[in-house]
mmCIF file of C-alpha atoms in Angstrom:
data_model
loop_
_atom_site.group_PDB
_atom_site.id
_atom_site.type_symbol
_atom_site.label_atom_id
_atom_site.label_comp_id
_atom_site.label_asym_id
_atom_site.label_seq_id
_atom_site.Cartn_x
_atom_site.Cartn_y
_atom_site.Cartn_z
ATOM 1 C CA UNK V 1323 0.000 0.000 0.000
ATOM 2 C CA UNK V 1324 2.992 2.362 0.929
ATOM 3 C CA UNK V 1325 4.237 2.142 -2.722
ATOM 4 C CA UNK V 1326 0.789 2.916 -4.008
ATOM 5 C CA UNK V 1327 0.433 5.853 -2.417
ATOM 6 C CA UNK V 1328 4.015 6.955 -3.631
ATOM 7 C CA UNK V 1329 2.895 6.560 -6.978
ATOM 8 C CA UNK V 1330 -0.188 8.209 -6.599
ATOM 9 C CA UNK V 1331 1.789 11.091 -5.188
ATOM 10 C CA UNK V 1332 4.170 11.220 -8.077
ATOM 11 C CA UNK V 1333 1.075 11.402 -10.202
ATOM 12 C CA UNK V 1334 -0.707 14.057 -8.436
ATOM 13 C CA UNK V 1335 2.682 16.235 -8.541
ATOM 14 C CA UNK V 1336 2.876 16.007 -12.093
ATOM 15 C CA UNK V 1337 -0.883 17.453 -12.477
ATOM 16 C CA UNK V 1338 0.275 19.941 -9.908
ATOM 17 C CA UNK V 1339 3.415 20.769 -11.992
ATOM 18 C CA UNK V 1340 1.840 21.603 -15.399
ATOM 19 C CA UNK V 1341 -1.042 23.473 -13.643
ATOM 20 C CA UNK V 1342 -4.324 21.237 -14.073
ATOM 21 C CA UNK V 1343 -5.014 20.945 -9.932
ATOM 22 C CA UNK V 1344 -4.154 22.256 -7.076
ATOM 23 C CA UNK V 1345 -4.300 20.653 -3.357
ATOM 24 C CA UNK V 1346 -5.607 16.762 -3.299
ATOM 25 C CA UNK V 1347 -8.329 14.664 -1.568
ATOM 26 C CA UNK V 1348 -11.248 16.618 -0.100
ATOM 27 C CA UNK V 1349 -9.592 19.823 -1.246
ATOM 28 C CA UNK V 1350 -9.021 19.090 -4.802
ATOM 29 C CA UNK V 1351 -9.563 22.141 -7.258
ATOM 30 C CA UNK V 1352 -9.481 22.348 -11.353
ATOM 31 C CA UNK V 1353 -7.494 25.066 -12.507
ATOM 32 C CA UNK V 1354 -9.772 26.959 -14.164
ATOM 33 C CA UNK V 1355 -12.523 24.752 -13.780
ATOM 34 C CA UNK V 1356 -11.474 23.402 -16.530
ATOM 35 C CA UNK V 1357 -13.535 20.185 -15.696
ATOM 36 C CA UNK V 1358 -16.724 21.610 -16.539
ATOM 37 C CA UNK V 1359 -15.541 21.540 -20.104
ATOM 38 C CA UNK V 1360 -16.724 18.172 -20.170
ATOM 39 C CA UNK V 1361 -20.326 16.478 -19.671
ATOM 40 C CA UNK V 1362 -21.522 15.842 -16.331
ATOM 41 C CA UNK V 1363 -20.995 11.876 -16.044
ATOM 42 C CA UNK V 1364 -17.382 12.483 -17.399
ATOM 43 C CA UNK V 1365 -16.808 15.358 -14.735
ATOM 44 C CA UNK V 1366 -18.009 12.207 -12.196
ATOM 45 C CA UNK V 1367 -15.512 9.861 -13.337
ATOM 46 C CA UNK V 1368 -12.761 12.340 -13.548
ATOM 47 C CA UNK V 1369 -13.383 13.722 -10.413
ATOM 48 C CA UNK V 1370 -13.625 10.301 -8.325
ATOM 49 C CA UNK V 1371 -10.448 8.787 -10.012
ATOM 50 C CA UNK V 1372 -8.264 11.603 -8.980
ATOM 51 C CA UNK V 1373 -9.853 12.424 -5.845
ATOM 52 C CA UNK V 1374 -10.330 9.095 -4.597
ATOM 53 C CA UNK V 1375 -8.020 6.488 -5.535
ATOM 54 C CA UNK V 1376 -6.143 7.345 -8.642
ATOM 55 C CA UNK V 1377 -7.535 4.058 -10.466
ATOM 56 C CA UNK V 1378 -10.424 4.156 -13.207
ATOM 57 C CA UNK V 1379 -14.011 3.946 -11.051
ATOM 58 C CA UNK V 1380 -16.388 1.623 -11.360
ATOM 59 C CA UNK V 1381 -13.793 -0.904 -13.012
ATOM 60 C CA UNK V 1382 -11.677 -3.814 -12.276
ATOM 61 C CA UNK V 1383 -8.362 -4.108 -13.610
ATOM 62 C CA UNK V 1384 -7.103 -7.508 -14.591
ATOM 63 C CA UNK V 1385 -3.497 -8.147 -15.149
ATOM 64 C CA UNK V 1386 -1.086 -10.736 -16.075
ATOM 65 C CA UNK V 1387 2.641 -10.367 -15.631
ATOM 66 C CA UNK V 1388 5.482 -11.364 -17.761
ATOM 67 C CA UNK V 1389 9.311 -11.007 -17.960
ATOM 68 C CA UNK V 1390 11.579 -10.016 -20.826
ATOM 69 C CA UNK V 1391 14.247 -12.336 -19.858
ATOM 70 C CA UNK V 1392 13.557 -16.238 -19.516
ATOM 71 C CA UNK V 1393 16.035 -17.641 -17.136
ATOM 72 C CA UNK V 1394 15.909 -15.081 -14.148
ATOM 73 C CA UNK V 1395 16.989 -16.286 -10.565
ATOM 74 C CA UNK V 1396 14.852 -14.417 -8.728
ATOM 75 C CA UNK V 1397 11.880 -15.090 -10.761
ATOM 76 C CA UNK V 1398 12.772 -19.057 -11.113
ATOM 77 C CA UNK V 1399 12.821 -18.855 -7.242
ATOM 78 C CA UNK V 1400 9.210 -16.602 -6.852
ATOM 79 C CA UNK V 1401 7.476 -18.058 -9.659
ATOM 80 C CA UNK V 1402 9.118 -21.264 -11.194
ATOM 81 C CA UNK V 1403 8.127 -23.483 -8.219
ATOM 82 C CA UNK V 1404 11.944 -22.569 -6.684
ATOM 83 C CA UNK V 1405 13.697 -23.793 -10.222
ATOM 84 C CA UNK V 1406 11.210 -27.037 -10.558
ATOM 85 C CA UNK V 1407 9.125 -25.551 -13.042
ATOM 86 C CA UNK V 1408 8.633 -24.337 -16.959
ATOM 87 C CA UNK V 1409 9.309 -20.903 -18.414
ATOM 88 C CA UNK V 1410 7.200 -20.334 -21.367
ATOM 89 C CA UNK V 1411 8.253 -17.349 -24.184
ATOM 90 C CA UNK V 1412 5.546 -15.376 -25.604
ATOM 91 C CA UNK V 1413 4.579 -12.448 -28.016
ATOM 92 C CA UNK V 1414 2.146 -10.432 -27.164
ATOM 93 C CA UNK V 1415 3.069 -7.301 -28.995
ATOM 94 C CA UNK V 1416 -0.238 -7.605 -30.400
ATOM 95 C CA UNK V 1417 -1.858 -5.777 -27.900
ATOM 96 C CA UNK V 1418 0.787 -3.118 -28.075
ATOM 97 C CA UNK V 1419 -0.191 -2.211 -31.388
ATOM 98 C CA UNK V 1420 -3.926 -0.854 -30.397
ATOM 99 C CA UNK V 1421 -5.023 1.781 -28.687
ATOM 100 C CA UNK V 1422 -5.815 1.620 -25.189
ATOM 101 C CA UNK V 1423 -9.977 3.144 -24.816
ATOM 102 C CA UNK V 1424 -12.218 1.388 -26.517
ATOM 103 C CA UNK V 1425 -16.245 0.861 -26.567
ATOM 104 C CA UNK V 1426 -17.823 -2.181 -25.551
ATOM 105 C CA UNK V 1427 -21.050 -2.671 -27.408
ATOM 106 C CA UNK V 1428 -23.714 -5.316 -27.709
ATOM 107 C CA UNK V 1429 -24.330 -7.803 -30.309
ATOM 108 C CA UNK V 1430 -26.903 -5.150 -32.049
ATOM 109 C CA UNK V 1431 -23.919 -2.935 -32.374
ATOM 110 C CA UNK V 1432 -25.514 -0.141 -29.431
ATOM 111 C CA UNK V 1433 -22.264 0.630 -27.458
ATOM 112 C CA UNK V 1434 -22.680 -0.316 -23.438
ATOM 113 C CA UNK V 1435 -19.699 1.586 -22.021
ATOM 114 C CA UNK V 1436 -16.821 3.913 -23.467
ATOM 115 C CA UNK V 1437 -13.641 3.916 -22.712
ATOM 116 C CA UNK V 1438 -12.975 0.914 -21.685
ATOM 117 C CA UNK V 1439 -9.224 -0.229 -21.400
ATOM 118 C CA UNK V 1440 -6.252 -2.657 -22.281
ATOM 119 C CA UNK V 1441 -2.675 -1.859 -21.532
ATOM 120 C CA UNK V 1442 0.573 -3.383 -22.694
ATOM 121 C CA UNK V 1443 3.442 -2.165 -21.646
ATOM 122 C CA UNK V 1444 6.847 -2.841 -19.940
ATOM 123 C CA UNK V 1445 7.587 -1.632 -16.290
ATOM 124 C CA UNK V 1446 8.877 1.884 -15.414
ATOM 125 C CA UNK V 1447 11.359 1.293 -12.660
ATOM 126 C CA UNK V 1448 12.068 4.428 -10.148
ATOM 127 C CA UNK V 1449 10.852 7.540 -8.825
ATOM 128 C CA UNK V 1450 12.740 9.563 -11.570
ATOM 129 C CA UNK V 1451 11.888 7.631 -14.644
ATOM 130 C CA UNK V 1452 8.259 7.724 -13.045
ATOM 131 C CA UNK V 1453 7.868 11.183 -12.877
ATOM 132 C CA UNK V 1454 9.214 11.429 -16.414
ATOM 133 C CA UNK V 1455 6.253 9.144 -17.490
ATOM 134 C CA UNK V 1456 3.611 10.994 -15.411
ATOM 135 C CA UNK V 1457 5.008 14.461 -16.903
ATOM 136 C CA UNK V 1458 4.173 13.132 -20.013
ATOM 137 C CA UNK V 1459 1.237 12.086 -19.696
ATOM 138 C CA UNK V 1460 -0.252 15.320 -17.705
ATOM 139 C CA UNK V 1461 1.107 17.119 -20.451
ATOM 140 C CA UNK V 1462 -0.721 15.243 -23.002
ATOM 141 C CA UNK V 1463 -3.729 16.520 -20.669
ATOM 142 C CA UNK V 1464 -2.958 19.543 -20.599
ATOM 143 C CA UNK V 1465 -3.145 19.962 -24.593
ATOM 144 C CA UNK V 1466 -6.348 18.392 -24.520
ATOM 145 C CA UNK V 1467 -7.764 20.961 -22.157
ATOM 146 C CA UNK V 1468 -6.085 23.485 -24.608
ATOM 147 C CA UNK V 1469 -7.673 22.156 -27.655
ATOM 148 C CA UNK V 1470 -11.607 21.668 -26.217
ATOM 149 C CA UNK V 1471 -11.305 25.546 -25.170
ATOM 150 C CA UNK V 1472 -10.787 26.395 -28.774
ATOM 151 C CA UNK V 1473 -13.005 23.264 -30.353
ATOM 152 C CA UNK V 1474 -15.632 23.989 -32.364
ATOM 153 C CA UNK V 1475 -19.249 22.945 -31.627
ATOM 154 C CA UNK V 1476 -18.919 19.859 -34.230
ATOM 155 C CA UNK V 1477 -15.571 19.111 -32.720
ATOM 156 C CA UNK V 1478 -15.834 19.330 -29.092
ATOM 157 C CA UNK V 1479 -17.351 15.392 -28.599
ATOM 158 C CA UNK V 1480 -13.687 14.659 -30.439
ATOM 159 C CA UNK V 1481 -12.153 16.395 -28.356
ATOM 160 C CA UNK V 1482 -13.715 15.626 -24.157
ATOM 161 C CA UNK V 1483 -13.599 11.923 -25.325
ATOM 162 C CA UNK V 1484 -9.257 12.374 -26.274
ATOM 163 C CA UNK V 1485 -9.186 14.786 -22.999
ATOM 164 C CA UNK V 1486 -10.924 11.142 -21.117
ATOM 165 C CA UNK V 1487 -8.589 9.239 -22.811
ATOM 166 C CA UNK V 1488 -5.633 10.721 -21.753
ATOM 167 C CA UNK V 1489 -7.037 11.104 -18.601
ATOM 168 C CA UNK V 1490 -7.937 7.493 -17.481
ATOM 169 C CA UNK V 1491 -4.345 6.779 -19.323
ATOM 170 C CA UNK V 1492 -2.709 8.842 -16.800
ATOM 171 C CA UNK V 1493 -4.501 7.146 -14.243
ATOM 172 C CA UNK V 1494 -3.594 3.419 -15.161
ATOM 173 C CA UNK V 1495 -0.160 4.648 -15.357
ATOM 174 C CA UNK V 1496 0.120 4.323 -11.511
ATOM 175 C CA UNK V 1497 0.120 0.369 -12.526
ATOM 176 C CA UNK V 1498 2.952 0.345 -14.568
ATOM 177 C CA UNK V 1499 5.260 2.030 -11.880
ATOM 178 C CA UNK V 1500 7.447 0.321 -9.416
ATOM 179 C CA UNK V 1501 10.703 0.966 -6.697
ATOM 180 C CA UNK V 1502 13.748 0.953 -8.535
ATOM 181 C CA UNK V 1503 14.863 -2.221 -6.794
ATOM 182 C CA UNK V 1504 12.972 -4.588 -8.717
ATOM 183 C CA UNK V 1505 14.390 -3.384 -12.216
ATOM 184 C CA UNK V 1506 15.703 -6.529 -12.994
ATOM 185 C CA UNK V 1507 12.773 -7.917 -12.786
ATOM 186 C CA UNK V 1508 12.278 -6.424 -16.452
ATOM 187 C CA UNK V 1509 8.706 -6.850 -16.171
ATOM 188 C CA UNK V 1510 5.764 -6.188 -18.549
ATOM 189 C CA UNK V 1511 2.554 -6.479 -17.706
ATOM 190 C CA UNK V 1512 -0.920 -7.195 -19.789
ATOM 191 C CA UNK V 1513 -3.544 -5.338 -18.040
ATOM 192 C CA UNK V 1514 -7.740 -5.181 -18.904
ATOM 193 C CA UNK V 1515 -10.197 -2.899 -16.890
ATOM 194 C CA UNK V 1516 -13.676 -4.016 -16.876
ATOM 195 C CA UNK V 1517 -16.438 -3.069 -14.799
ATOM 196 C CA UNK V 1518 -17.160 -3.842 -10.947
ATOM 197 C CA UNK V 1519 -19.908 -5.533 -9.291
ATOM 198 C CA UNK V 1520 -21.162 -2.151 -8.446
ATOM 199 C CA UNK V 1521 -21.526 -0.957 -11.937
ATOM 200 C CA UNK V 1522 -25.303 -0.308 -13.277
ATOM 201 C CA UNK V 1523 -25.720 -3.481 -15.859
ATOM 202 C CA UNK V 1524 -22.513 -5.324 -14.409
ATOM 203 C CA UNK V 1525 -23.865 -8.295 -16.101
ATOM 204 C CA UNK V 1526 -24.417 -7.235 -19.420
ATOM 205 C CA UNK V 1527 -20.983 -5.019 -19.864
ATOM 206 C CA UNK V 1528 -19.223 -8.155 -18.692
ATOM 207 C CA UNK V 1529 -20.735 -10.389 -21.065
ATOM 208 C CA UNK V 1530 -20.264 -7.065 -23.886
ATOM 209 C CA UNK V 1531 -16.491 -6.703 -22.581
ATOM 210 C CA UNK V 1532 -15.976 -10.693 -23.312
ATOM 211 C CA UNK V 1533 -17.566 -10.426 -26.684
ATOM 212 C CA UNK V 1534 -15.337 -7.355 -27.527
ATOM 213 C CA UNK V 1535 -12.026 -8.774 -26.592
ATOM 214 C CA UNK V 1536 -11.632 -11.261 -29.549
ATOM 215 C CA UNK V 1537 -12.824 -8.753 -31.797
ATOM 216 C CA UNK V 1538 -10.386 -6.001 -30.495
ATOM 217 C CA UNK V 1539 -7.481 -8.670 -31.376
ATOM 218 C CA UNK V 1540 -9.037 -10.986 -33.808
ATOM 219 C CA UNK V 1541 -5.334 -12.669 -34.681
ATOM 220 C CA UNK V 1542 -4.593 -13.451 -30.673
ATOM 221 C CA UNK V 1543 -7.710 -13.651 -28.282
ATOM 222 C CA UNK V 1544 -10.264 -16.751 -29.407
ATOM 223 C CA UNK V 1545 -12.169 -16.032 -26.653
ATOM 224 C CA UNK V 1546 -12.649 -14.053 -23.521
ATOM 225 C CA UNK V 1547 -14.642 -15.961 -20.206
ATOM 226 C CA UNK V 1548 -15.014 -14.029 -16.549
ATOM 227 C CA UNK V 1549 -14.652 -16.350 -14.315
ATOM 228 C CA UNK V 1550 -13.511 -16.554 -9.843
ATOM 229 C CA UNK V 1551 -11.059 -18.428 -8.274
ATOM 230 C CA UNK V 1552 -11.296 -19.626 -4.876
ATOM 231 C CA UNK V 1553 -8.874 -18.377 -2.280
ATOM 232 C CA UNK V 1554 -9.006 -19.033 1.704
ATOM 233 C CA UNK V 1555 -10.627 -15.804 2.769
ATOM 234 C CA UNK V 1556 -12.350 -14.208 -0.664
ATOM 235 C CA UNK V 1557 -13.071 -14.968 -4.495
ATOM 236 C CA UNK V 1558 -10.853 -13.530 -6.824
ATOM 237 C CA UNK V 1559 -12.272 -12.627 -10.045
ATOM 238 C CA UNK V 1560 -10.548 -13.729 -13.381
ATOM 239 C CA UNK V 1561 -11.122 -13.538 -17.429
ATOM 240 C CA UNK V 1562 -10.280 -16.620 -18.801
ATOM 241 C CA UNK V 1563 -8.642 -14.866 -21.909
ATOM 242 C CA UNK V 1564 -8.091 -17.891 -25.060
ATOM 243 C CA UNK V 1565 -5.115 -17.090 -26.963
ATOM 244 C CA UNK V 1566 -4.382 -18.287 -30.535
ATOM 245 C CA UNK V 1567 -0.705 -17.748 -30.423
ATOM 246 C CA UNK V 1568 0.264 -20.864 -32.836
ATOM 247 C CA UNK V 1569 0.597 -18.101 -36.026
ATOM 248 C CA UNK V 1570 2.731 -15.783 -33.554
ATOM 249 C CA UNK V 1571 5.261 -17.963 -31.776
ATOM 250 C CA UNK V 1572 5.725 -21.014 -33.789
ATOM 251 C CA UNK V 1573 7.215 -18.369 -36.629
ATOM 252 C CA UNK V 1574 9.128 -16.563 -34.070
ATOM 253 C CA UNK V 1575 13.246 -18.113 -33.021
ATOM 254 C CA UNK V 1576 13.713 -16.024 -30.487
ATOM 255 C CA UNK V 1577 10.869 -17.687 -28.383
ATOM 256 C CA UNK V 1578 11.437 -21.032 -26.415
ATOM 257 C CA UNK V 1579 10.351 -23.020 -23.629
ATOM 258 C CA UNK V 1580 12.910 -23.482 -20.398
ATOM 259 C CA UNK V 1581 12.203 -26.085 -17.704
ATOM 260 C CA UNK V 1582 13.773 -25.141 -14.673
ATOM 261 C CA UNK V 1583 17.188 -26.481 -13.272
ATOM 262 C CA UNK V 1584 15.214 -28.490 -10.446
ATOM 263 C CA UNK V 1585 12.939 -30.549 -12.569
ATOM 264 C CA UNK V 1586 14.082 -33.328 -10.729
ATOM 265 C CA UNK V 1587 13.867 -35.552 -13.884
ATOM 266 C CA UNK V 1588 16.390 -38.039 -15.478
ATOM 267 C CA UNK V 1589 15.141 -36.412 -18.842
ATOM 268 C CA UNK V 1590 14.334 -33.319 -17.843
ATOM 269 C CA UNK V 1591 14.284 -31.538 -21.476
ATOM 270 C CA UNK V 1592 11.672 -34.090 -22.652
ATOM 271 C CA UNK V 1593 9.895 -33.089 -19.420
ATOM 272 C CA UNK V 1594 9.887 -29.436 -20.102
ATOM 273 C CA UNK V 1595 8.596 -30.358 -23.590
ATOM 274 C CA UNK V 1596 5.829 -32.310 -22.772
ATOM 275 C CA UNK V 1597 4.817 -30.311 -19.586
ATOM 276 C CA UNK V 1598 4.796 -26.887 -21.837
ATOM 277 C CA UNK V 1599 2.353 -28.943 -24.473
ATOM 278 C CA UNK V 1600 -0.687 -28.265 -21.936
ATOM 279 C CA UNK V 1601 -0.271 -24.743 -22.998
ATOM 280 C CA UNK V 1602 -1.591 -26.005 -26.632
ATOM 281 C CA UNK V 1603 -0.216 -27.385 -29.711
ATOM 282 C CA UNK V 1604 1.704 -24.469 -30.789
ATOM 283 C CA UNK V 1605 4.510 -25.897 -28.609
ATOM 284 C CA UNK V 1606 5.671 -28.848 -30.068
ATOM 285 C CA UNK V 1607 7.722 -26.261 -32.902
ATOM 286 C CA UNK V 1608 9.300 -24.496 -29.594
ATOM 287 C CA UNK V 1609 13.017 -25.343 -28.928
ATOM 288 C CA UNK V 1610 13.589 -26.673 -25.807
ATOM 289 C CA UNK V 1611 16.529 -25.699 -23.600
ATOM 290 C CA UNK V 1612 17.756 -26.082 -20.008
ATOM 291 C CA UNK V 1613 17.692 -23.130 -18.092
ATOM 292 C CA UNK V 1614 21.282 -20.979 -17.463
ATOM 293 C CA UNK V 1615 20.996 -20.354 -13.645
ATOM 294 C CA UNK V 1616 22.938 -22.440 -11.228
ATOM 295 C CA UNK V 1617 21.648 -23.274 -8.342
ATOM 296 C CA UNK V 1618 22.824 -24.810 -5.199
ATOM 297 C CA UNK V 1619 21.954 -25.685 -1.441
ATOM 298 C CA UNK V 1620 23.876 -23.254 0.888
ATOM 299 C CA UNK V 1621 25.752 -25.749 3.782
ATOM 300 C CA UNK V 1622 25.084 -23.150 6.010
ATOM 301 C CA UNK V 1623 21.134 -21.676 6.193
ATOM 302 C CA UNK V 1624 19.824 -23.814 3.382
ATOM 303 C CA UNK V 1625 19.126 -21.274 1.392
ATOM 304 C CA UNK V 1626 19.210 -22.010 -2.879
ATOM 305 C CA UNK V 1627 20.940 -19.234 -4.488
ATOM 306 C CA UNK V 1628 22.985 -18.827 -7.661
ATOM 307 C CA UNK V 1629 27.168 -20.152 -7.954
ATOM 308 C CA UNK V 1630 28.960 -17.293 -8.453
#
């Protein structure tokens, strides 16, 4: 929570810095009022996310994270099973390639909900690259503000639905951000924001958002199913998101599958193999290789860590 709030901070300085609020919480302000540029239910949403909690309202986000290197101690030990399980490669630059607002509409074509969201992107690591992005992005703001001032009557619409854009954008942003010290991680993450519980029609913009998904990347996502998992104390909610990467990685060298040095297996290459097949058929044309970290049990406090 601590590191939330740090980012959220960061954010809310960068808003501060190119003159779009002042103060925070309770006692936020719009320069200029510059809000009341827009319509009234986007004046809502604006004004909740940034006084609130700095993440889109009324929506969930659901994310998946991902590495850009394969054999990583510290992620074989946190998320390989300790260095007993199977690294898979993927490419998902598809969903780099769109934009991130879209509108979720019904099978008649009559749209449900604006503005809803996918993000892919890679980490920013650090308080000063952070600020960097959030400058950016409050700039980007800032124009927009600019531009619906001086829009014309048949251009304003445009122009409040770029300014929300940029807006929630800026917002999601605080996902993407974390403490220098897990750089190496070199993480990217996948991230989809779709509506709460508490959302008027919950059930219908779910079942519009999982309809929209494979048509927003028709050459990855075969289908898109919200689903919970069961944990001790709660129900986590989940989209079951079908991915047709056989055209993507099969063509692509760079991608493989690595099993773990701790496999435990006599043949632990054909283990990796066959173990990565669940993932679908697209893996039997993956090469196969044993992963680069060396690990070994510390005499002294037991502790598996890398040879030097």
């Amino acid at each position: 929570m601590r590191h939330h709030l740090e980012r959220v901070a960061a954010a809310m300085d960068s808003l501060k810095r190119i003159g779009l609020i002042s103060g925070s919480g309770p006692t936020l302000e719009f320069a200029d009022h510059w809000i009341e540029l827009l319509r009234p239910e986007y004046q809502t949403l604006l004004r909740e996310a940034l006084s609130r909690h700095l993440l889109p309202p009324n929506r969930l986000c659901y994310a998946v994270c991902l590495s850009e290197r394969a054999d990583q101690l510290s992620q074989w030990r946190a998320y390989g099973d300790d260095g007993r399980g199977v690294a898979l490669g993927f490419d998902l630059s598809t969903f780099a390639q769109r934009e991130p607002s879209f509108t979720v509409c019904s099978d008649d074509g009559h749209p449900l909900e604006t503005h809803m969201m996918t993000l892919y992107r890679p980490i920013v690591y650090g308080r000063e690259r952070s600020t960097e992005c959030f400058d950016e992005l409050a700039a980007r703001m800032a124009r927009n503000v600019h531009d619906l001032r001086a829009a014309s009557a048949g251009t304003q619409d445009a122009v409040r639905a770029r300014l929300l854009d940029a807006t929630l954008e800026f917002i999601a942003a605080t996902a993407f951000c974390k403490k220098r010290f897990f750089r190496e991680e070199r993480e990217w993450r996948l991230a989809i924001w779709g509506p709460n519980a508490n959302t008027a029609g919950f059930e219908t913009l779910q079942e519009g958002l999982a309809h929209a998904l494979p048509r927003r990347f028709p050459d990855t996502v075969t289908h898109a199913r919200f689903t919970v998992l069961p944990r001790t104390d709660r129900l986590v909610p989940t989209i079951d998101l079908g991915l047709d990467l056989g055209a993507h990685i099969a063509r692509r060298h760079d991608r493989a599958t690595v099993h773990g040095e701790r496999t435990g297996h006599p043949d632990a290459a054909r283990l990796g193999w066959r173990r990565s097949r669940r993932c679908g058929p697209f893996t039997r044309h993956l090469p196969v290789r044993r992963n680069a970290v060396a690990f070994r049990q510390s005499e002294r406090d037991g502790i598996v860590c890398a040879e030097p």
